PDB file of C-alpha atoms in Angstrom:
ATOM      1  CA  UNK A 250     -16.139  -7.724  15.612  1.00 96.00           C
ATOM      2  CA  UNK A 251     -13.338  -4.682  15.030  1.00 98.00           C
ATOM      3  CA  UNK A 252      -9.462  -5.294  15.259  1.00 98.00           C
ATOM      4  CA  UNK A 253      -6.066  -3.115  14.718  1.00 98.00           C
ATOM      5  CA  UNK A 254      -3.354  -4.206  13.750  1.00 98.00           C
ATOM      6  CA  UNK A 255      -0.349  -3.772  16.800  1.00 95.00           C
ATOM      7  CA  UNK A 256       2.281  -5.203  15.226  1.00 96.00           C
ATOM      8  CA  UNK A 257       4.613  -3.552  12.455  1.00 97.00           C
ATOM      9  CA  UNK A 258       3.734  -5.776   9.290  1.00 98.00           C
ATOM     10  CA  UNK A 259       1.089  -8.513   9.408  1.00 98.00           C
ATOM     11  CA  UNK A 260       0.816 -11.325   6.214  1.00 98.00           C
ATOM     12  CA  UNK A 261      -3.079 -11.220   5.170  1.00 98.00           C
ATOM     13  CA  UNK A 262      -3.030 -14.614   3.175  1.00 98.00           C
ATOM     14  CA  UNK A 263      -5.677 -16.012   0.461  1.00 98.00           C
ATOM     15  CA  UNK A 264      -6.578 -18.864   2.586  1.00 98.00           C
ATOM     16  CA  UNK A 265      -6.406 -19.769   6.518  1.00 98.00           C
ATOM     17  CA  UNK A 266      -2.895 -21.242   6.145  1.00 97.00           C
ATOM     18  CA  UNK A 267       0.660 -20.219   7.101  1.00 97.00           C
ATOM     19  CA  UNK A 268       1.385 -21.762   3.606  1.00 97.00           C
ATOM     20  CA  UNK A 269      -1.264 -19.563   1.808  1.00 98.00           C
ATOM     21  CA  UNK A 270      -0.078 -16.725  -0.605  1.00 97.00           C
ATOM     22  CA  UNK A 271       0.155 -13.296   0.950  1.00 98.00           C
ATOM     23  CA  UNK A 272      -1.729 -11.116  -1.305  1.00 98.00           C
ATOM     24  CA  UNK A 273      -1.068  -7.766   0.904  1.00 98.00           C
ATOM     25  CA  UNK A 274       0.195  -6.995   4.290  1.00 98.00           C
ATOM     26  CA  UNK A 275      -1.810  -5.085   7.044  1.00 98.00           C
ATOM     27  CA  UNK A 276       1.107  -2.298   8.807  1.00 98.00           C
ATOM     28  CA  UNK A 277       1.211  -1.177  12.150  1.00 98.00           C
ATOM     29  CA  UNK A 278      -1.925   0.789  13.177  1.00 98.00           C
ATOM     30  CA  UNK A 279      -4.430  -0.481  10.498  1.00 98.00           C
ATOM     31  CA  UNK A 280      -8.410  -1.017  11.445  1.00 98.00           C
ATOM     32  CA  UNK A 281      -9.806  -4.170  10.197  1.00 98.00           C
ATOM     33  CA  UNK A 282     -14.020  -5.095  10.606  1.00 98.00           C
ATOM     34  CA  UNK A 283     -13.390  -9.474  11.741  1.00 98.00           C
ATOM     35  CA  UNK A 284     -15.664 -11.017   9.003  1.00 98.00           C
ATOM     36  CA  UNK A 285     -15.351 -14.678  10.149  1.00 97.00           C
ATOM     37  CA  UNK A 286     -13.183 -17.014  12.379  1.00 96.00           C
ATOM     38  CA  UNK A 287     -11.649 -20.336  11.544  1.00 94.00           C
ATOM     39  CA  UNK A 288      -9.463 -21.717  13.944  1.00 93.00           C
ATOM     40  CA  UNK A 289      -6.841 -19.530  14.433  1.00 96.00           C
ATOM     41  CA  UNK A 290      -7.401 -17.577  11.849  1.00 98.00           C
ATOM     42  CA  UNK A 291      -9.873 -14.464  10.960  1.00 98.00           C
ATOM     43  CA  UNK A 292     -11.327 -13.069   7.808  1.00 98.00           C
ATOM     44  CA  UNK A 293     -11.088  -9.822   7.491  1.00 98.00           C
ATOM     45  CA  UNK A 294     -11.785  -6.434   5.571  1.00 98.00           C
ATOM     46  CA  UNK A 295      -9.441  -3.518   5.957  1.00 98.00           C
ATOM     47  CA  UNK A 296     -10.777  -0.507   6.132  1.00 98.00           C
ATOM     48  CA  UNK A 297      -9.045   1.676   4.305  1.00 98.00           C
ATOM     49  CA  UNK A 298      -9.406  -0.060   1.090  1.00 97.00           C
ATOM     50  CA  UNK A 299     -12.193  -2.872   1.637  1.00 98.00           C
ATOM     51  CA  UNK A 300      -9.254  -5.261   1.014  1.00 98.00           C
ATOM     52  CA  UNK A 301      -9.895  -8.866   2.154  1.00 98.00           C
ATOM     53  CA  UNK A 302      -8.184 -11.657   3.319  1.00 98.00           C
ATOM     54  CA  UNK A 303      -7.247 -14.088   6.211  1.00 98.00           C
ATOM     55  CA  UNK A 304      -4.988 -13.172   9.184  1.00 98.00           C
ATOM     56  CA  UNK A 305      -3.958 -14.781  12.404  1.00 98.00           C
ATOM     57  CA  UNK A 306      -5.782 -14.045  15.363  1.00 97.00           C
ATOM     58  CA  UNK A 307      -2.866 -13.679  17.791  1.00 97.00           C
ATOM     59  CA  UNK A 308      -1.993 -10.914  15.131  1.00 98.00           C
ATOM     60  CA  UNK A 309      -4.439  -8.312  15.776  1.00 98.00           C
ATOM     61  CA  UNK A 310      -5.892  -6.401  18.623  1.00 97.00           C
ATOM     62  CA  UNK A 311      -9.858  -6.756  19.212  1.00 97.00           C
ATOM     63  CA  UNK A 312     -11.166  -3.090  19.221  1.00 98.00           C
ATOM     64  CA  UNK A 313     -15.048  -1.711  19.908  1.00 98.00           C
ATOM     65  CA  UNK A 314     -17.444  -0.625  16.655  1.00 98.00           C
ATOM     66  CA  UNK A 315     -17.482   2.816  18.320  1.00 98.00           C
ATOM     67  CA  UNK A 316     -13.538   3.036  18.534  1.00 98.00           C
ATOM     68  CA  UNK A 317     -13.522   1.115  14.556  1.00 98.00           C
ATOM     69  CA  UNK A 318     -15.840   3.753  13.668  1.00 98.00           C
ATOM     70  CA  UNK A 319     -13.915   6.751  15.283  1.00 97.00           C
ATOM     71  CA  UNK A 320     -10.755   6.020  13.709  1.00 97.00           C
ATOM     72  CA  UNK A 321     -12.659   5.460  10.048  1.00 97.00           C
ATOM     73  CA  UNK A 322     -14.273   9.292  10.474  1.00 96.00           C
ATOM     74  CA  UNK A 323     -10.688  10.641  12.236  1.00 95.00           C
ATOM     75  CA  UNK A 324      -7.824  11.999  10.000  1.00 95.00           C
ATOM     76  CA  UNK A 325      -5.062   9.496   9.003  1.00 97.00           C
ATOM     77  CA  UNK A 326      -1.936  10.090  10.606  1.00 98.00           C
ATOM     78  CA  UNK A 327       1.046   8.304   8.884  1.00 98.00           C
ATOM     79  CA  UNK A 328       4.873   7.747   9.781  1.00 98.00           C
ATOM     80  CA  UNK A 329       7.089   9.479   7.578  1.00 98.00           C
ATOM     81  CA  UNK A 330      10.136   7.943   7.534  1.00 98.00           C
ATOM     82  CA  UNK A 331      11.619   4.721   6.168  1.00 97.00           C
ATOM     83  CA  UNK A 332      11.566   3.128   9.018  1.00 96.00           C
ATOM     84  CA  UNK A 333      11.040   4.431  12.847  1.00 97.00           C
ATOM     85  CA  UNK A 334      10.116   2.836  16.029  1.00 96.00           C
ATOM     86  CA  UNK A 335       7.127   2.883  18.506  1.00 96.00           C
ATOM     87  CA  UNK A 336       7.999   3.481  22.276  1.00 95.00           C
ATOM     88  CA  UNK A 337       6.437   2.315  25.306  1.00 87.00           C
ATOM     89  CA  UNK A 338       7.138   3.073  29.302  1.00 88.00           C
ATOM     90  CA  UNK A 339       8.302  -0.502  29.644  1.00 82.00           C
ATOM     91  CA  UNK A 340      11.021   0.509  27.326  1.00 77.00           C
ATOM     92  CA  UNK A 341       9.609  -1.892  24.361  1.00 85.00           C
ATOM     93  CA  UNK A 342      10.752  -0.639  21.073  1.00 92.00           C
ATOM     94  CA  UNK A 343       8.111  -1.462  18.464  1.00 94.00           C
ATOM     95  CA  UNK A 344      10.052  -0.869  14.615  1.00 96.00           C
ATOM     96  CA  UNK A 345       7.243   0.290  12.335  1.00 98.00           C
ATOM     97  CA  UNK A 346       7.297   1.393   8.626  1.00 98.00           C
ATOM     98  CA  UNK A 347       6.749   4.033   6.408  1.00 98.00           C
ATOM     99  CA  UNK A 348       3.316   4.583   5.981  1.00 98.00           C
ATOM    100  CA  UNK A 349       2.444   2.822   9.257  1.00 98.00           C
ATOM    101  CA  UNK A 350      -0.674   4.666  11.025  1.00 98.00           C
ATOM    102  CA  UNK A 351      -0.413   6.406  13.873  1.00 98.00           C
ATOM    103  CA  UNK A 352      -4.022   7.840  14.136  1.00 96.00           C
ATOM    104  CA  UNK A 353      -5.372   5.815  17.492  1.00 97.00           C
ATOM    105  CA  UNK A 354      -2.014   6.528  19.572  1.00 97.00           C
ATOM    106  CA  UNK A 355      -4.551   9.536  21.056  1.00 94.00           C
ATOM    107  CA  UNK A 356      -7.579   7.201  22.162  1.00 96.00           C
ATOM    108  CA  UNK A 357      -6.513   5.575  25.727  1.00 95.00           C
ATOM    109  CA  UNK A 358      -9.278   2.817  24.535  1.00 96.00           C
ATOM    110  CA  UNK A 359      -7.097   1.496  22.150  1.00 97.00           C
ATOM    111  CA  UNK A 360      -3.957   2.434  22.918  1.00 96.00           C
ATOM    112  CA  UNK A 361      -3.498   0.298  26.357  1.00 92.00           C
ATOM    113  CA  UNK A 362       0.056  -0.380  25.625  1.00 90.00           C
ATOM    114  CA  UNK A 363       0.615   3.852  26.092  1.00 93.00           C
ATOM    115  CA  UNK A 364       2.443   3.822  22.608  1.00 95.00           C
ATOM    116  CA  UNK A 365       4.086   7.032  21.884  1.00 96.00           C
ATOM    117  CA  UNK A 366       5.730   8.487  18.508  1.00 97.00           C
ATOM    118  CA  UNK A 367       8.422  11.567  18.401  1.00 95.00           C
ATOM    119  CA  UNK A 368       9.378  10.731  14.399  1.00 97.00           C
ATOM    120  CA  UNK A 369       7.879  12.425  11.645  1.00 98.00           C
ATOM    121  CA  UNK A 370       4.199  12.401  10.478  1.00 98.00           C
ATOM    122  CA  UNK A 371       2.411  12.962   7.413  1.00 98.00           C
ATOM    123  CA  UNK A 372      -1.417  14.032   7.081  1.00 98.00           C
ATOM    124  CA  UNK A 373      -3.960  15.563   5.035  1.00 97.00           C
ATOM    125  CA  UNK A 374      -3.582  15.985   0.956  1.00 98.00           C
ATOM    126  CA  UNK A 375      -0.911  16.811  -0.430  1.00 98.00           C
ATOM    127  CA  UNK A 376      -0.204  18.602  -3.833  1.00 97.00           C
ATOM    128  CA  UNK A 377       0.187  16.080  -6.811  1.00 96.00           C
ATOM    129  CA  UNK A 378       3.959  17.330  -7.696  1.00 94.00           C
ATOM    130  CA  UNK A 379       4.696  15.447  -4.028  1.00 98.00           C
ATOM    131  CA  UNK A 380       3.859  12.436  -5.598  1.00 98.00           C
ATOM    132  CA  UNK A 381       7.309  11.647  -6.694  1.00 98.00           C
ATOM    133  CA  UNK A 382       9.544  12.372  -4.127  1.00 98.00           C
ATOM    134  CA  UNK A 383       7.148   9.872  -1.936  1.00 98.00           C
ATOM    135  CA  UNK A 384       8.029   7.432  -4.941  1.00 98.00           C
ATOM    136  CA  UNK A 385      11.856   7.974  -4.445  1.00 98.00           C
ATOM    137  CA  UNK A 386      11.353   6.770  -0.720  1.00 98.00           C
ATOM    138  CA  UNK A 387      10.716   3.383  -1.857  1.00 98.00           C
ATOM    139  CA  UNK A 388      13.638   3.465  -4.532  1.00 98.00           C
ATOM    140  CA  UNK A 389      15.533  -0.076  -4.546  1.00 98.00           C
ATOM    141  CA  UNK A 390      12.607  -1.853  -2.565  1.00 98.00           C
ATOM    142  CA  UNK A 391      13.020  -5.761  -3.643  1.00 98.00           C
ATOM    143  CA  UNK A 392       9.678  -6.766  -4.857  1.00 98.00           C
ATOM    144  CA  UNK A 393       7.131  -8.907  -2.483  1.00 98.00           C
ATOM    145  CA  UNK A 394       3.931  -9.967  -3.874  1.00 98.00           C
ATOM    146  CA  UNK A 395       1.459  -8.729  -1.969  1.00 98.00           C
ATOM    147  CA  UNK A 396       4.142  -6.268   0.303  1.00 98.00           C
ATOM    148  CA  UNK A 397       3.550  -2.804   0.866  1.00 98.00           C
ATOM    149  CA  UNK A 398       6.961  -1.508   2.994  1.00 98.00           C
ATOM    150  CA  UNK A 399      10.284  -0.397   1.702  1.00 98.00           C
ATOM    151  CA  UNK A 400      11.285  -3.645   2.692  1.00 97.00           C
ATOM    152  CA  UNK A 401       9.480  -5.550   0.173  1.00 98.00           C
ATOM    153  CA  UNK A 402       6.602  -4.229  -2.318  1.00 98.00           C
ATOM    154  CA  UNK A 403       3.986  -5.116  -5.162  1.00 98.00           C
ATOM    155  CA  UNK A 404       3.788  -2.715  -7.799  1.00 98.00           C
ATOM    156  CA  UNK A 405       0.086  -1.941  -6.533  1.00 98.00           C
ATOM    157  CA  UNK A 406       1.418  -2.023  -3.152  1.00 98.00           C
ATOM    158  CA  UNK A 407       3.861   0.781  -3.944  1.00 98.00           C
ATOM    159  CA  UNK A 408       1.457   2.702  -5.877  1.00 98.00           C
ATOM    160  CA  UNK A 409      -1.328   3.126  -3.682  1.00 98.00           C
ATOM    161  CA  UNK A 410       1.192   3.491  -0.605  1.00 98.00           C
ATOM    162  CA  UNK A 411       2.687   6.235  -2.262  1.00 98.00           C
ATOM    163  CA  UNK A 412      -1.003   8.058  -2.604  1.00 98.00           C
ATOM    164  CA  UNK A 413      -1.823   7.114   0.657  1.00 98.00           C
ATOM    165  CA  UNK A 414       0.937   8.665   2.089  1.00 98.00           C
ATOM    166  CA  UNK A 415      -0.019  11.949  -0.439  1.00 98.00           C
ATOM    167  CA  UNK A 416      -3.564  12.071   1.260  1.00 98.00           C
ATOM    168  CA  UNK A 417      -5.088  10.074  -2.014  1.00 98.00           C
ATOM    169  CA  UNK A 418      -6.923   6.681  -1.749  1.00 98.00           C
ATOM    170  CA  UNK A 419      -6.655   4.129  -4.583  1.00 98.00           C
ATOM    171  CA  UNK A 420      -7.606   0.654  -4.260  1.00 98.00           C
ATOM    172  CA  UNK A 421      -5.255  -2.210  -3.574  1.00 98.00           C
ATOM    173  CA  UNK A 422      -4.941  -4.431  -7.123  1.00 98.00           C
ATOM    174  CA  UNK A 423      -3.975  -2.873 -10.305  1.00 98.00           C
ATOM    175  CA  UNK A 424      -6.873  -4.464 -12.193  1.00 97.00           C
ATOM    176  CA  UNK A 425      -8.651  -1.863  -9.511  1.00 97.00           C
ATOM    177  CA  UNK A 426      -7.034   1.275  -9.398  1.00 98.00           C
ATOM    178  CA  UNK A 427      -7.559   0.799 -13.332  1.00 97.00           C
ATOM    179  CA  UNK A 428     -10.518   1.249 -12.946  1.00 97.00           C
ATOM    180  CA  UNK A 429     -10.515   4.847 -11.386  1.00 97.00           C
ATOM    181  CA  UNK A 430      -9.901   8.297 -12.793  1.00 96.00           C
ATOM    182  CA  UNK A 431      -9.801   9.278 -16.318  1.00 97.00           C
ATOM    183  CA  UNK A 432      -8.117   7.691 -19.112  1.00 97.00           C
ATOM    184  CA  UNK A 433      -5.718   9.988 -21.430  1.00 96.00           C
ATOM    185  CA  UNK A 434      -5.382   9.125 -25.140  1.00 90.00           C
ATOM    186  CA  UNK A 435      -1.750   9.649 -24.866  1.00 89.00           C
ATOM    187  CA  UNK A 436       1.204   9.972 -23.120  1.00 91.00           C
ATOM    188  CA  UNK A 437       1.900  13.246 -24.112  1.00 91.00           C
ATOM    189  CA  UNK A 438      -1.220  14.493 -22.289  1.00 94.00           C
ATOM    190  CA  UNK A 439       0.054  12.609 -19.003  1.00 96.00           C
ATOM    191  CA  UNK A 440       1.905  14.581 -15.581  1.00 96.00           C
ATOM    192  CA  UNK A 441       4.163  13.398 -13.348  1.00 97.00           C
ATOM    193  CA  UNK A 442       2.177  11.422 -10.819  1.00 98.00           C
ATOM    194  CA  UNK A 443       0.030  10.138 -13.017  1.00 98.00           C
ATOM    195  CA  UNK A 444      -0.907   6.142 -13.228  1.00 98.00           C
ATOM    196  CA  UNK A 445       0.451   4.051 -16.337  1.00 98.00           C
ATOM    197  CA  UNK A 446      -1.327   0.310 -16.756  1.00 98.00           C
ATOM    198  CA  UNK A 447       0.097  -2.476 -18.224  1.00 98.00           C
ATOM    199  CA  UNK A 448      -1.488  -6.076 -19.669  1.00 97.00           C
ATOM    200  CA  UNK A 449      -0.390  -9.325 -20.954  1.00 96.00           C
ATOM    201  CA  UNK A 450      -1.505 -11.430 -23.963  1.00 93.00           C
ATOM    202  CA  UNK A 451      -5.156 -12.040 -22.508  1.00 95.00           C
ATOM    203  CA  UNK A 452      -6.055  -7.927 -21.457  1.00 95.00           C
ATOM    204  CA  UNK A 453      -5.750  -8.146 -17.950  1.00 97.00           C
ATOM    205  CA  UNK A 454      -4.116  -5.436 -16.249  1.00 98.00           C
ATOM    206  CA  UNK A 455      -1.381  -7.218 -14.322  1.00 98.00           C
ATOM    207  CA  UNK A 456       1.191  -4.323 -13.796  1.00 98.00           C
ATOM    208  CA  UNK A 457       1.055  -0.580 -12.902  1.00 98.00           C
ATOM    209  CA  UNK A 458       3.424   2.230 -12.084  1.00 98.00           C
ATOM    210  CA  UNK A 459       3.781   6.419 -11.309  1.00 98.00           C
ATOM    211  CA  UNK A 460       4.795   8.489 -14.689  1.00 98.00           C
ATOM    212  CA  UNK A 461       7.111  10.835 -14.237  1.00 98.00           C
ATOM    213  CA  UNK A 462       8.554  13.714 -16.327  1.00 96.00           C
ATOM    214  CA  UNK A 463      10.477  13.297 -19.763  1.00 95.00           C
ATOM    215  CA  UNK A 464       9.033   9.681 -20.200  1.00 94.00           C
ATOM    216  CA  UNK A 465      10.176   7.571 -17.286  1.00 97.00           C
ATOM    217  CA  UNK A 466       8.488   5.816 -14.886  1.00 98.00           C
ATOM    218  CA  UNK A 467       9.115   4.479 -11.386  1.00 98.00           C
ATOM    219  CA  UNK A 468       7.619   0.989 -10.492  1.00 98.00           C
ATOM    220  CA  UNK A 469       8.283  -2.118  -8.843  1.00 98.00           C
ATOM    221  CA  UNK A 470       9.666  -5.010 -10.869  1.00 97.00           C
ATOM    222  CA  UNK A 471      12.181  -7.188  -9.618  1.00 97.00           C
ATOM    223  CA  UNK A 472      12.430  -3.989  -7.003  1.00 98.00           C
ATOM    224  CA  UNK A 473      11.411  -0.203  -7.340  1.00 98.00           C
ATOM    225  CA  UNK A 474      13.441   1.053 -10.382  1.00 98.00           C
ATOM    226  CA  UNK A 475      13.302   3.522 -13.057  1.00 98.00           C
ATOM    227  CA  UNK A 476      12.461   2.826 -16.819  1.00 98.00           C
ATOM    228  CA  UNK A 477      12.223   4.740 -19.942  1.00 97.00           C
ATOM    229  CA  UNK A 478       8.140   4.675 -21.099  1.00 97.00           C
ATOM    230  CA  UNK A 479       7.328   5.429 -24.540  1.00 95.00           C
ATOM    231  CA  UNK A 480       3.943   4.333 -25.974  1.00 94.00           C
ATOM    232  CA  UNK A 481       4.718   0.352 -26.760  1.00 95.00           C
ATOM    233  CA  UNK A 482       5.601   0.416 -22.592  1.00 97.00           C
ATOM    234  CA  UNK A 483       8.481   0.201 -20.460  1.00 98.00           C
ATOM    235  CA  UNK A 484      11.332   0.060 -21.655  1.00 96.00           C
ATOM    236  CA  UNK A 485      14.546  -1.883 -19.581  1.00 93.00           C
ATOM    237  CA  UNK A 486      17.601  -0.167 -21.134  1.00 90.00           C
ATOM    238  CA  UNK A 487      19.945  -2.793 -19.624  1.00 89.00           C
ATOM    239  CA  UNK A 488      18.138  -5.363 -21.471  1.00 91.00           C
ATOM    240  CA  UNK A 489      17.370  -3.212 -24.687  1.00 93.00           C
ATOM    241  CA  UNK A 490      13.847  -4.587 -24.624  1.00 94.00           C
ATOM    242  CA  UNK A 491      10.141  -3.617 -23.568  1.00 96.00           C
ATOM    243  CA  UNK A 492       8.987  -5.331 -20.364  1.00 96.00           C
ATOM    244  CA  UNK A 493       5.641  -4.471 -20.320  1.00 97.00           C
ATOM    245  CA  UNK A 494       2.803  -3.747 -22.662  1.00 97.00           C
ATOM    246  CA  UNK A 495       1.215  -0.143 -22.049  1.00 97.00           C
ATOM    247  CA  UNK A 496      -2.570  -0.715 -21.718  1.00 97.00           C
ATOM    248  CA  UNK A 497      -3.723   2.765 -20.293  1.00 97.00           C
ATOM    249  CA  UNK A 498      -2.671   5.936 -18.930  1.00 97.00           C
ATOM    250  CA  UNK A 499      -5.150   7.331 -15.900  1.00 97.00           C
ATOM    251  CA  UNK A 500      -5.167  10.506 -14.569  1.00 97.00           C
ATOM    252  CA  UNK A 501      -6.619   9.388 -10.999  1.00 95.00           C
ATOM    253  CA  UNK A 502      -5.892  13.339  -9.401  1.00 93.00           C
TER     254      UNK A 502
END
């Protein structure tokens, strides 16, 4: 069984509970394969990034395996803005967020509601040096665990959003996206764009964030902000201290 997601931002929880953790968020226009049902609640695995986790079933609309598989093998089309809306001839307005996908609005199967989008898209890969301006979109973002909008964001959330949006996929958890690309011995040898990883007193990655140029770094903590990095790890210079232990730098581009 095949779903997308129709509504702007949908909790995917650890458990089938309204009281489970959310541990990311499924945006307007995601495919999802249904792995199991509970109740109300589904199992699922997104497709873009094999990410699992349980949703409600009133918040997701059942597709076909051919149209799941059609929209896996068709480019991604993404909303470029902020924030933007969805339009319909009923005169709903549907409020959707950056990076929301707007790749099935052409396939009548799916799209029985006749959605339609005049805002800006984004598609296809992008050069590396666009990396940071995406990253300045999300600027000032409170921090959500497990959120991936402008509205509220992980620091894995904002990462891989910010590739995705790029034409780049990374997987969802930083203990993940660690895992990919090639490490660099220092961060002299690092770009802007590149991914700086972060651990706590046991080695396990727990924090990530984009490098930019002159040794600073944009991430989410607390919200999206900008730190000095040097090669201890960020640095917070309104609390004269490092918050976070460098582990790695990966050049995953």
């Amino acid at each position: 069984m095949f779903g997308i997601c129709n509504l702007a931002i949908v909790p995917v929880r650890s458990e089938p509970s309204d009281r489970s953790e959310i541990v990311t968020q499924l945006l307007f226009g995601e495919h999802i394969e249904i792995l199991e049902r509970q109740n109300q609640w589904a199992r699922i695995k997104i497709q873009f990034d094999d990410y699992e986790g349980w949703v409600d079933s009133k918040q997701y609309q059942v597709i076909s395996e051919a149209n799941y598989n059609q929209l896996s093998n068709d480019a991604i089309i993404l909303n470029a803005d902020l924030i933007d809306y969805i339009s319909a001839p009923d005169n709903l307005l549907l409020p959707i967020p950056l990076g929301a996908s707007l790749s099935f609005l052409n396939n009548s199967e799916i799209n029985t509601s006749n959605f339609d989008f005049e805002g800006t898209k984004t598609s296809g890969i992008k050069p590396k040096s666009a990396l940071i301006s995406t990253a300045f979109m999300y600027l000032n973002a409170p921090y959500l665990w497990g959120g991936k909008t402008p509205f509220g964001i992980d620091c894995s959330g904002f990462t891989q959003m910010v590739y995705k949006l790029n034409g780049y996929k990374i997987h969802r958890d930083a203990s993940q996206q660690a895992l990919e690309g090639e490490a660099l011995s220092f961060i002299e040898e690092s770009e802007a764009g590149d991914l700086a990883f972060f651990d706590n007193d046991e080695g396990n990655i727990i924090h990530v964030g984009i490098i930019m140029d002159n040794n600073y770094i944009i991430h989410a903590s607390g919200k999206v902000r900008i730190d000095r990095l040097d090669h201890l790890g960020i640095y917070n210079p309104e609390t004269n201290k490092h918050t976070h232990k460098l582990r790695v730098i990966k050049k995953i581009i």
